[in-house]
mmCIF file of C-alpha atoms and ligand atoms in Angstrom:
data_model
loop_
_atom_site.group_PDB
_atom_site.id
_atom_site.type_symbol
_atom_site.label_atom_id
_atom_site.label_comp_id
_atom_site.label_asym_id
_atom_site.label_seq_id
_atom_site.Cartn_x
_atom_site.Cartn_y
_atom_site.Cartn_z
ATOM 1 C CA MET I 127 32.038 59.738 22.332
ATOM 2 C CA MET I 128 28.749 57.907 21.811
ATOM 3 C CA MET I 129 28.827 58.986 18.198
ATOM 4 C CA ARG I 130 32.305 57.574 17.669
ATOM 5 C CA VAL I 131 31.339 54.189 19.162
ATOM 6 C CA PHE I 132 28.286 54.187 16.994
ATOM 7 C CA LYS I 133 30.310 54.997 13.895
ATOM 8 C CA ALA I 134 32.822 52.267 14.659
ATOM 9 C CA ALA I 135 30.032 49.782 15.235
ATOM 10 C CA ALA I 136 28.314 50.843 12.039
ATOM 11 C CA GLY I 137 31.629 50.480 10.228
ATOM 12 C CA ALA I 138 32.066 46.961 11.618
ATOM 13 C CA VAL I 139 28.548 46.039 10.564
ATOM 14 C CA ALA I 140 29.182 47.431 7.099
ATOM 15 C CA THR I 141 32.453 45.483 6.833
ATOM 16 C CA ALA I 142 30.696 42.297 7.985
ATOM 17 C CA ALA I 143 27.958 42.876 5.435
ATOM 18 C CA LEU I 144 30.517 43.417 2.680
ATOM 19 C CA LEU I 145 32.336 40.282 3.731
ATOM 20 C CA ALA I 146 29.100 38.302 3.731
ATOM 21 C CA THR I 147 28.259 39.553 0.244
ATOM 22 C CA ALA I 148 31.739 38.666 -0.950
ATOM 23 C CA LEU I 149 31.432 35.222 0.608
ATOM 24 C CA SER I 150 28.026 34.456 -0.834
ATOM 25 C CA GLY I 151 29.327 35.842 -4.124
ATOM 26 C CA ALA I 152 32.179 33.347 -3.921
ATOM 27 C CA GLN I 153 29.739 30.578 -3.094
ATOM 28 C CA ALA I 154 27.460 31.497 -5.926
ATOM 29 C CA ALA I 155 30.445 31.524 -8.248
ATOM 30 C CA ASP I 156 31.208 27.968 -7.132
ATOM 31 C CA TYR I 157 27.729 26.855 -8.023
ATOM 32 C CA LYS I 158 27.178 25.506 -11.504
ATOM 33 C CA GLU I 159 25.053 27.406 -13.953
ATOM 34 C CA GLU I 160 22.972 24.269 -14.364
ATOM 35 C CA TYR I 161 22.605 21.015 -12.458
ATOM 36 C CA LYS I 162 21.652 18.105 -14.663
ATOM 37 C CA VAL I 163 18.897 15.856 -13.293
ATOM 38 C CA SER I 164 18.634 12.440 -14.950
ATOM 39 C CA THR I 165 15.371 10.524 -15.321
ATOM 40 C CA VAL I 166 14.220 7.733 -17.600
ATOM 41 C CA VAL I 167 10.841 9.195 -18.555
ATOM 42 C CA PRO I 168 9.767 12.854 -18.744
ATOM 43 C CA ALA I 169 6.576 14.616 -17.642
ATOM 44 C CA PRO I 170 3.675 13.851 -17.893
ATOM 45 C CA PHE I 171 4.716 10.439 -16.548
ATOM 46 C CA PRO I 172 4.442 10.732 -12.717
ATOM 47 C CA TRP I 173 8.211 10.130 -12.581
ATOM 48 C CA GLY I 174 8.962 13.133 -14.796
ATOM 49 C CA LEU I 175 6.398 15.224 -12.933
ATOM 50 C CA ALA I 176 8.159 14.485 -9.632
ATOM 51 C CA ALA I 177 11.501 15.537 -11.103
ATOM 52 C CA GLU I 178 10.048 18.735 -12.595
ATOM 53 C CA LYS I 179 8.420 19.562 -9.268
ATOM 54 C CA TRP I 180 11.796 19.225 -7.524
ATOM 55 C CA VAL I 181 13.411 21.577 -10.037
ATOM 56 C CA GLU I 182 10.586 24.080 -9.665
ATOM 57 C CA LEU I 183 10.585 24.056 -5.847
ATOM 58 C CA VAL I 184 14.359 24.469 -5.681
ATOM 59 C CA ARG I 185 14.250 27.348 -8.164
ATOM 60 C CA GLU I 186 11.517 29.108 -6.190
ATOM 61 C CA ARG I 187 12.991 28.545 -2.762
ATOM 62 C CA SER I 188 16.511 29.564 -3.780
ATOM 63 C CA ASP I 189 15.254 32.642 -5.657
ATOM 64 C CA GLY I 190 16.760 31.233 -8.804
ATOM 65 C CA ARG I 191 20.248 30.698 -7.339
ATOM 66 C CA ILE I 192 20.100 26.926 -7.906
ATOM 67 C CA ASN I 193 19.189 26.051 -11.454
ATOM 68 C CA MET I 194 18.400 22.429 -12.266
ATOM 69 C CA LYS I 195 17.241 20.887 -15.518
ATOM 70 C CA VAL I 196 15.691 17.481 -16.189
ATOM 71 C CA TYR I 197 17.342 15.307 -18.847
ATOM 72 C CA PRO I 198 14.926 12.442 -19.539
ATOM 73 C CA GLY I 199 15.446 9.285 -21.564
ATOM 74 C CA ALA I 200 18.594 8.476 -19.554
ATOM 75 C CA GLN I 201 20.229 10.601 -22.255
ATOM 76 C CA LEU I 202 23.127 11.581 -19.981
ATOM 77 C CA VAL I 203 24.178 7.908 -20.137
ATOM 78 C CA SER I 204 23.230 7.420 -23.811
ATOM 79 C CA GLY I 205 19.979 5.726 -22.864
ATOM 80 C CA ASP I 206 21.595 3.039 -20.733
ATOM 81 C CA GLN I 207 19.529 3.545 -17.607
ATOM 82 C CA THR I 208 21.490 0.952 -15.623
ATOM 83 C CA LYS I 209 24.567 3.238 -15.811
ATOM 84 C CA GLU I 210 22.848 6.180 -14.145
ATOM 85 C CA PHE I 211 24.053 5.412 -10.632
ATOM 86 C CA SER I 212 27.697 4.930 -11.680
ATOM 87 C CA ALA I 213 27.625 8.153 -13.668
ATOM 88 C CA MET I 214 26.252 9.994 -10.676
ATOM 89 C CA ARG I 215 28.835 8.702 -8.256
ATOM 90 C CA GLN I 216 31.524 9.757 -10.724
ATOM 91 C CA GLY I 217 29.970 13.220 -10.905
ATOM 92 C CA ILE I 218 29.128 12.895 -14.624
ATOM 93 C CA ILE I 219 25.484 13.273 -13.642
ATOM 94 C CA ASP I 220 24.807 15.826 -10.894
ATOM 95 C CA MET I 221 21.441 14.559 -9.736
ATOM 96 C CA ALA I 222 18.766 12.025 -10.588
ATOM 97 C CA VAL I 223 15.318 10.840 -9.774
ATOM 98 C CA GLY I 224 16.139 7.205 -10.303
ATOM 99 C CA SER I 225 14.433 3.833 -10.181
ATOM 100 C CA THR I 226 15.559 1.311 -7.595
ATOM 101 C CA ILE I 227 15.622 -1.238 -10.449
ATOM 102 C CA ASN I 228 18.002 0.821 -12.556
ATOM 103 C CA TRP I 229 20.337 1.414 -9.617
ATOM 104 C CA SER I 230 20.241 -2.190 -8.412
ATOM 105 C CA PRO I 231 23.142 -3.412 -10.603
ATOM 106 C CA GLN I 232 25.386 -1.178 -8.444
ATOM 107 C CA VAL I 233 23.413 -1.373 -5.180
ATOM 108 C CA LYS I 234 22.265 -4.973 -4.928
ATOM 109 C CA GLU I 235 20.197 -4.317 -1.800
ATOM 110 C CA LEU I 236 17.812 -2.228 -3.927
ATOM 111 C CA ASN I 237 16.627 -5.513 -5.455
ATOM 112 C CA ILE I 238 14.462 -5.789 -2.347
ATOM 113 C CA PHE I 239 11.682 -3.941 -4.213
ATOM 114 C CA SER I 240 11.908 -6.451 -7.069
ATOM 115 C CA MET I 241 11.327 -9.456 -4.829
ATOM 116 C CA PRO I 242 8.234 -11.108 -6.308
ATOM 117 C CA PHE I 243 5.095 -10.573 -4.228
ATOM 118 C CA LEU I 244 6.815 -9.016 -1.206
ATOM 119 C CA MET I 245 4.586 -5.895 -1.249
ATOM 120 C CA PRO I 246 0.829 -6.531 -1.466
ATOM 121 C CA ASP I 247 -0.336 -2.897 -1.480
ATOM 122 C CA HIS I 248 0.713 0.743 -1.352
ATOM 123 C CA ALA I 249 0.888 0.655 2.447
ATOM 124 C CA ALA I 250 3.546 -2.046 2.099
ATOM 125 C CA ILE I 251 5.676 0.156 -0.167
ATOM 126 C CA ASP I 252 5.418 2.938 2.415
ATOM 127 C CA ALA I 253 6.295 0.534 5.232
ATOM 128 C CA LEU I 254 9.568 -0.236 3.434
ATOM 129 C CA THR I 255 10.544 3.226 2.219
ATOM 130 C CA GLN I 256 9.510 5.029 5.423
ATOM 131 C CA GLY I 257 10.769 2.388 7.855
ATOM 132 C CA PRO I 258 14.052 0.715 8.835
ATOM 133 C CA VAL I 259 14.531 -0.759 5.340
ATOM 134 C CA GLY I 260 14.450 2.674 3.720
ATOM 135 C CA LYS I 261 16.875 4.004 6.284
ATOM 136 C CA GLU I 262 19.338 1.188 5.749
ATOM 137 C CA LEU I 263 19.112 1.537 1.978
ATOM 138 C CA PHE I 264 19.781 5.281 2.225
ATOM 139 C CA ASP I 265 22.871 4.585 4.386
ATOM 140 C CA ILE I 266 24.151 2.106 1.813
ATOM 141 C CA ILE I 267 23.535 4.479 -1.113
ATOM 142 C CA GLU I 268 25.311 7.327 0.665
ATOM 143 C CA LYS I 269 28.343 5.122 1.314
ATOM 144 C CA ARG I 270 28.466 4.438 -2.440
ATOM 145 C CA GLY I 271 28.850 8.117 -3.306
ATOM 146 C CA VAL I 272 25.293 9.312 -3.869
ATOM 147 C CA VAL I 273 23.330 11.324 -1.303
ATOM 148 C CA PRO I 274 19.692 10.124 -1.263
ATOM 149 C CA LEU I 275 17.135 12.758 -0.296
ATOM 150 C CA GLY I 276 13.670 11.280 -0.619
ATOM 151 C CA TRP I 277 11.300 8.889 -2.345
ATOM 152 C CA ALA I 278 8.899 9.166 -5.255
ATOM 153 C CA GLU I 279 7.218 6.358 -7.158
ATOM 154 C CA ASN I 280 7.037 4.659 -10.526
ATOM 155 C CA GLY I 281 4.573 2.126 -9.110
ATOM 156 C CA PHE I 282 3.300 -1.434 -9.146
ATOM 157 C CA ARG I 283 4.462 -3.160 -12.298
ATOM 158 C CA GLU I 284 1.680 -4.940 -14.155
ATOM 159 C CA LEU I 285 2.038 -7.472 -16.919
ATOM 160 C CA THR I 286 1.001 -6.666 -20.492
ATOM 161 C CA ASN I 287 1.250 -8.562 -23.780
ATOM 162 C CA SER I 288 -0.020 -8.744 -27.328
ATOM 163 C CA LYS I 289 -1.022 -12.418 -27.418
ATOM 164 C CA ARG I 290 -3.522 -13.453 -24.763
ATOM 165 C CA ASP I 291 -5.041 -12.895 -21.355
ATOM 166 C CA ILE I 292 -2.729 -14.180 -18.638
ATOM 167 C CA LYS I 293 -4.444 -15.846 -15.698
ATOM 168 C CA THR I 294 -2.007 -18.618 -14.788
ATOM 169 C CA PRO I 295 1.757 -19.066 -15.001
ATOM 170 C CA ALA I 296 1.105 -21.580 -17.820
ATOM 171 C CA ASP I 297 -0.397 -18.730 -19.894
ATOM 172 C CA LEU I 298 3.038 -17.102 -19.897
ATOM 173 C CA ASN I 299 4.647 -20.136 -21.433
ATOM 174 C CA GLY I 300 7.029 -19.190 -24.240
ATOM 175 C CA LEU I 301 6.033 -15.509 -24.354
ATOM 176 C CA LYS I 302 8.893 -13.141 -25.108
ATOM 177 C CA ILE I 303 8.846 -10.564 -22.340
ATOM 178 C CA ARG I 304 10.985 -7.446 -22.208
ATOM 179 C CA VAL I 305 12.392 -6.926 -18.714
ATOM 180 C CA VAL I 306 14.427 -4.215 -16.995
ATOM 181 C CA GLY I 307 18.071 -4.269 -16.011
ATOM 182 C CA SER I 308 18.252 -6.496 -12.944
ATOM 183 C CA PRO I 309 19.036 -10.212 -13.356
ATOM 184 C CA LEU I 310 16.339 -10.887 -10.751
ATOM 185 C CA TYR I 311 13.755 -10.202 -13.480
ATOM 186 C CA LEU I 312 15.341 -12.770 -15.766
ATOM 187 C CA ASP I 313 15.044 -15.324 -12.957
ATOM 188 C CA THR I 314 11.423 -14.439 -12.197
ATOM 189 C CA PHE I 315 10.218 -14.717 -15.797
ATOM 190 C CA THR I 316 12.253 -17.825 -16.460
ATOM 191 C CA ALA I 317 10.659 -19.445 -13.403
ATOM 192 C CA LEU I 318 7.251 -18.557 -14.848
ATOM 193 C CA GLY I 319 8.074 -20.291 -18.120
ATOM 194 C CA ALA I 320 8.368 -17.099 -20.175
ATOM 195 C CA ASN I 321 11.261 -16.111 -22.383
ATOM 196 C CA PRO I 322 12.597 -12.883 -20.828
ATOM 197 C CA THR I 323 14.936 -10.508 -22.592
ATOM 198 C CA GLN I 324 16.596 -7.526 -20.995
ATOM 199 C CA MET I 325 16.635 -4.146 -22.697
ATOM 200 C CA SER I 326 16.395 -0.439 -21.951
ATOM 201 C CA TRP I 327 13.094 1.402 -22.048
ATOM 202 C CA ALA I 328 14.251 3.209 -25.196
ATOM 203 C CA ASP I 329 14.699 -0.130 -26.969
ATOM 204 C CA ALA I 330 11.558 -1.672 -25.481
ATOM 205 C CA GLN I 331 9.066 0.448 -27.391
ATOM 206 C CA PRO I 332 10.345 -0.385 -30.918
ATOM 207 C CA ALA I 333 10.740 -4.029 -29.840
ATOM 208 C CA LEU I 334 7.063 -4.100 -28.857
ATOM 209 C CA ALA I 335 6.030 -2.258 -32.023
ATOM 210 C CA THR I 336 7.789 -4.720 -34.334
ATOM 211 C CA GLY I 337 6.688 -7.755 -32.334
ATOM 212 C CA ALA I 338 10.295 -8.654 -31.502
ATOM 213 C CA VAL I 339 8.902 -9.094 -27.992
ATOM 214 C CA ASP I 340 5.339 -10.001 -27.026
ATOM 215 C CA GLY I 341 5.036 -8.261 -23.712
ATOM 216 C CA GLN I 342 6.489 -6.196 -20.917
ATOM 217 C CA GLU I 343 5.838 -5.137 -17.329
ATOM 218 C CA ASN I 344 5.498 -1.547 -16.147
ATOM 219 C CA PRO I 345 3.231 0.625 -14.019
ATOM 220 C CA LEU I 346 -0.106 1.520 -15.625
ATOM 221 C CA SER I 347 0.857 5.199 -15.701
ATOM 222 C CA ILE I 348 3.667 4.192 -18.058
ATOM 223 C CA PHE I 349 1.146 2.172 -20.101
ATOM 224 C CA THR I 350 -1.254 5.076 -20.563
ATOM 225 C CA VAL I 351 1.235 7.889 -21.160
ATOM 226 C CA ALA I 352 3.352 5.772 -23.549
ATOM 227 C CA LYS I 353 0.125 4.484 -25.190
ATOM 228 C CA LEU I 354 1.248 0.880 -25.118
ATOM 229 C CA GLN I 355 -2.090 -0.186 -26.605
ATOM 230 C CA ASN I 356 -0.716 1.219 -29.873
ATOM 231 C CA VAL I 357 2.205 -1.210 -29.813
ATOM 232 C CA GLY I 358 -0.050 -4.239 -29.557
ATOM 233 C CA GLN I 359 -0.396 -4.440 -25.781
ATOM 234 C CA LYS I 360 -4.051 -5.468 -25.609
ATOM 235 C CA HIS I 361 -3.880 -7.742 -22.555
ATOM 236 C CA VAL I 362 -3.118 -6.454 -19.058
ATOM 237 C CA THR I 363 -2.900 -8.621 -15.944
ATOM 238 C CA LEU I 364 -3.079 -6.889 -12.570
ATOM 239 C CA TRP I 365 -0.772 -8.961 -10.428
ATOM 240 C CA GLY I 366 1.189 -6.253 -8.578
ATOM 241 C CA TYR I 367 4.163 -8.589 -8.283
ATOM 242 C CA VAL I 368 6.734 -5.837 -7.623
ATOM 243 C CA ALA I 369 6.662 -2.082 -7.090
ATOM 244 C CA ASP I 370 9.232 0.410 -8.150
ATOM 245 C CA PRO I 371 9.954 3.357 -5.852
ATOM 246 C CA LEU I 372 12.085 6.237 -7.122
ATOM 247 C CA ILE I 373 14.873 7.950 -5.218
ATOM 248 C CA PHE I 374 15.946 11.593 -5.411
ATOM 249 C CA GLY I 375 19.741 11.550 -5.345
ATOM 250 C CA VAL I 376 22.655 13.955 -5.655
ATOM 251 C CA SER I 377 26.202 13.007 -6.533
ATOM 252 C CA LYS I 378 28.239 13.246 -3.312
ATOM 253 C CA ARG I 379 30.865 15.295 -5.124
ATOM 254 C CA VAL I 380 28.260 17.848 -6.102
ATOM 255 C CA TRP I 381 26.482 17.683 -2.727
ATOM 256 C CA ASP I 382 29.632 18.720 -0.902
ATOM 257 C CA THR I 383 29.804 21.973 -2.876
ATOM 258 C CA PHE I 384 26.454 23.191 -1.481
ATOM 259 C CA THR I 385 26.196 25.198 1.753
ATOM 260 C CA PRO I 386 24.423 23.362 4.606
ATOM 261 C CA GLU I 387 21.429 25.695 4.134
ATOM 262 C CA ASP I 388 21.186 24.816 0.455
ATOM 263 C CA GLN I 389 21.581 21.119 1.260
ATOM 264 C CA ASP I 390 18.536 21.437 3.530
ATOM 265 C CA LEU I 391 16.693 23.302 0.821
ATOM 266 C CA LEU I 392 17.441 20.565 -1.747
ATOM 267 C CA ARG I 393 16.404 17.800 0.663
ATOM 268 C CA LYS I 394 13.154 19.444 1.750
ATOM 269 C CA ALA I 395 12.233 20.227 -1.872
ATOM 270 C CA ALA I 396 12.916 16.599 -2.857
ATOM 271 C CA GLN I 397 10.677 15.350 -0.066
ATOM 272 C CA ASP I 398 7.867 17.716 -1.027
ATOM 273 C CA ALA I 399 8.233 16.805 -4.700
ATOM 274 C CA GLY I 400 8.193 13.132 -3.664
ATOM 275 C CA THR I 401 4.926 13.508 -1.759
ATOM 276 C CA TYR I 402 3.410 15.064 -4.855
ATOM 277 C CA GLY I 403 4.937 12.433 -7.155
ATOM 278 C CA ILE I 404 3.580 9.538 -5.086
ATOM 279 C CA GLU I 405 0.122 11.073 -5.090
ATOM 280 C CA VAL I 406 0.134 11.367 -8.892
ATOM 281 C CA ALA I 407 1.588 7.871 -9.314
ATOM 282 C CA ARG I 408 -1.240 6.292 -7.293
ATOM 283 C CA LYS I 409 -4.035 8.221 -8.937
ATOM 284 C CA GLY I 410 -6.625 6.163 -10.791
ATOM 285 C CA ILE I 411 -5.402 2.714 -9.772
ATOM 286 C CA THR I 412 -6.865 2.320 -6.292
ATOM 287 C CA GLU I 413 -10.104 0.740 -5.102
ATOM 288 C CA LYS I 414 -11.541 4.173 -4.396
ATOM 289 C CA ASP I 415 -10.467 5.654 -7.710
ATOM 290 C CA ASP I 416 -10.016 3.224 -10.586
ATOM 291 C CA SER I 417 -10.352 5.804 -13.348
ATOM 292 C CA THR I 418 -7.084 4.764 -15.018
ATOM 293 C CA LEU I 419 -8.265 1.152 -15.221
ATOM 294 C CA LYS I 420 -11.517 2.306 -16.841
ATOM 295 C CA GLU I 421 -9.581 4.481 -19.250
ATOM 296 C CA ILE I 422 -7.429 1.511 -20.288
ATOM 297 C CA GLU I 423 -10.451 -0.756 -20.759
ATOM 298 C CA GLY I 424 -11.973 1.995 -22.884
ATOM 299 C CA LEU I 425 -9.037 1.553 -25.281
ATOM 300 C CA GLY I 426 -10.102 -1.989 -26.136
ATOM 301 C CA VAL I 427 -7.623 -3.546 -23.737
ATOM 302 C CA THR I 428 -8.624 -6.505 -21.542
ATOM 303 C CA ILE I 429 -7.763 -6.159 -17.874
ATOM 304 C CA THR I 430 -7.422 -9.465 -16.044
ATOM 305 C CA ARG I 431 -7.879 -9.315 -12.279
ATOM 306 C CA LEU I 432 -6.584 -12.330 -10.382
ATOM 307 C CA SER I 433 -8.450 -14.010 -7.554
ATOM 308 C CA ASP I 434 -6.401 -14.739 -4.431
ATOM 309 C CA ALA I 435 -5.986 -18.365 -5.503
ATOM 310 C CA GLU I 436 -4.890 -17.364 -9.008
ATOM 311 C CA ARG I 437 -2.397 -14.917 -7.612
ATOM 312 C CA GLN I 438 -1.074 -17.549 -5.236
ATOM 313 C CA ALA I 439 -0.112 -19.742 -8.194
ATOM 314 C CA PHE I 440 2.277 -16.974 -9.343
ATOM 315 C CA VAL I 441 3.610 -16.595 -5.801
ATOM 316 C CA ASP I 442 4.298 -20.329 -5.598
ATOM 317 C CA ALA I 443 5.955 -20.432 -9.017
ATOM 318 C CA THR I 444 8.383 -17.649 -8.061
ATOM 319 C CA ARG I 445 9.108 -18.750 -4.488
ATOM 320 C CA GLY I 446 12.457 -20.309 -5.443
ATOM 321 C CA VAL I 447 13.538 -17.015 -7.018
ATOM 322 C CA TYR I 448 12.532 -15.186 -3.851
ATOM 323 C CA GLU I 449 14.604 -17.511 -1.701
ATOM 324 C CA LYS I 450 17.635 -17.327 -3.993
ATOM 325 C CA TRP I 451 17.559 -13.524 -4.043
ATOM 326 C CA ALA I 452 16.974 -13.209 -0.312
ATOM 327 C CA LYS I 453 20.498 -14.596 0.059
ATOM 328 C CA GLU I 454 21.906 -12.176 -2.551
ATOM 329 C CA ILE I 455 20.228 -9.128 -1.019
ATOM 330 C CA GLY I 456 20.959 -10.087 2.570
ATOM 331 C CA PRO I 457 18.695 -12.292 4.708
ATOM 332 C CA ASP I 458 18.593 -9.737 7.550
ATOM 333 C CA LEU I 459 17.384 -6.930 5.328
ATOM 334 C CA VAL I 460 14.779 -9.216 3.753
ATOM 335 C CA LYS I 461 13.577 -10.286 7.202
ATOM 336 C CA THR I 462 13.274 -6.653 8.300
ATOM 337 C CA ALA I 463 11.317 -5.957 5.107
ATOM 338 C CA GLU I 464 8.941 -8.859 5.731
ATOM 339 C CA GLU I 465 8.347 -7.660 9.300
ATOM 340 C CA SER I 466 7.743 -4.085 8.120
ATOM 341 C CA VAL I 467 5.175 -5.339 5.619
ATOM 342 C CA ALA I 468 3.469 -7.588 8.183
ATOM 343 C CA ASN I 469 3.195 -4.696 10.682
ATOM 344 C CA ARG I 470 2.216 -2.011 8.191
ATOM 345 C CA LYS I 471 -0.504 0.539 8.888
ATOM 346 C CA LYS I 472 -3.366 -0.266 6.540
HETATM 347 O O1 X2X F 531 12.524 0.692 -18.099
HETATM 348 C C1 X2X F 531 11.460 0.657 -17.473
HETATM 349 O O2 X2X F 531 10.658 -0.270 -17.567
HETATM 350 C C2 X2X F 531 11.136 1.794 -16.527
HETATM 351 C C3 X2X F 531 10.831 3.027 -17.352
HETATM 352 O O3 X2X F 531 10.028 1.477 -15.756
HETATM 353 C C4 X2X F 531 12.314 1.982 -15.643
HETATM 354 O O4 X2X F 531 13.176 2.769 -15.904
HETATM 355 C C5 X2X F 531 12.442 1.114 -14.463
#
């Protein structure tokens, strides 16, 4: 009698196990052989490193079941980085580690990070991404068809050019400056008296090399890895006027095909990769560790550091742009951002 019960139970367990195998087999069959992850720049830029770390952690933690691959250069959208978000929501791109600037044409609230002189330091970036602003932005992004999982960082965007040291807005007068794909940048550089022109990162490098444009703005990690000193960029001004966080995102259509366990796995891996990416992005450009600045100066590049009063002149010159865009972005969100920055942990 006992034996029969045991056998029946064992049979049931075996059937359940078979069923589970069949089910996970079915799930695995639903999974793609490869998930394409879009970025603008590859490793060893901190951005590419963050994306590669995500891929690696997901591969390890899923025992190879989930296979992702980074496609840099915005190649999945033929280099047009401002189309990345649309392509993801349509499911043409599965995943991305994307810049808030490049997604801002579709998600106007993401322009908050491009508001001139809103964020004075790294703690201010964290106060936005880790506070109520970050939460609201993630809700908005999710409603638009992309599931955001975590933050990484491109970084504070510093000004570089081939002509002269820039210390005052007047020094920018008439300089042709390549800017990224949000109209807010056109407004900012126009207000400063420069002559801004919008183009993709792929087009920016030849434009700098030929002298079609005089300058550009990007984090110093982009400067060093892309060797911008070799395309005439001999003058750097540290003004930290905007900072560019990155977001790990998955197309909602693709997200819904993952089991809840794998969704957790993807999210946790993105957050861990983001922590790593932010650490790399901030390396060498802080008061404690300014090794990247030294490295750049060693290349024969002048680094101009602004005094508070000098910086204030740029703040004043762009104040009208700030006020105009506060209305576009949403005055409530901007107010929350200002409060988060004012109350940040330093
Ligand atoms: O195009 C740029 O300047 C870059 C690489 O920083 C971004 O994609 C926002």
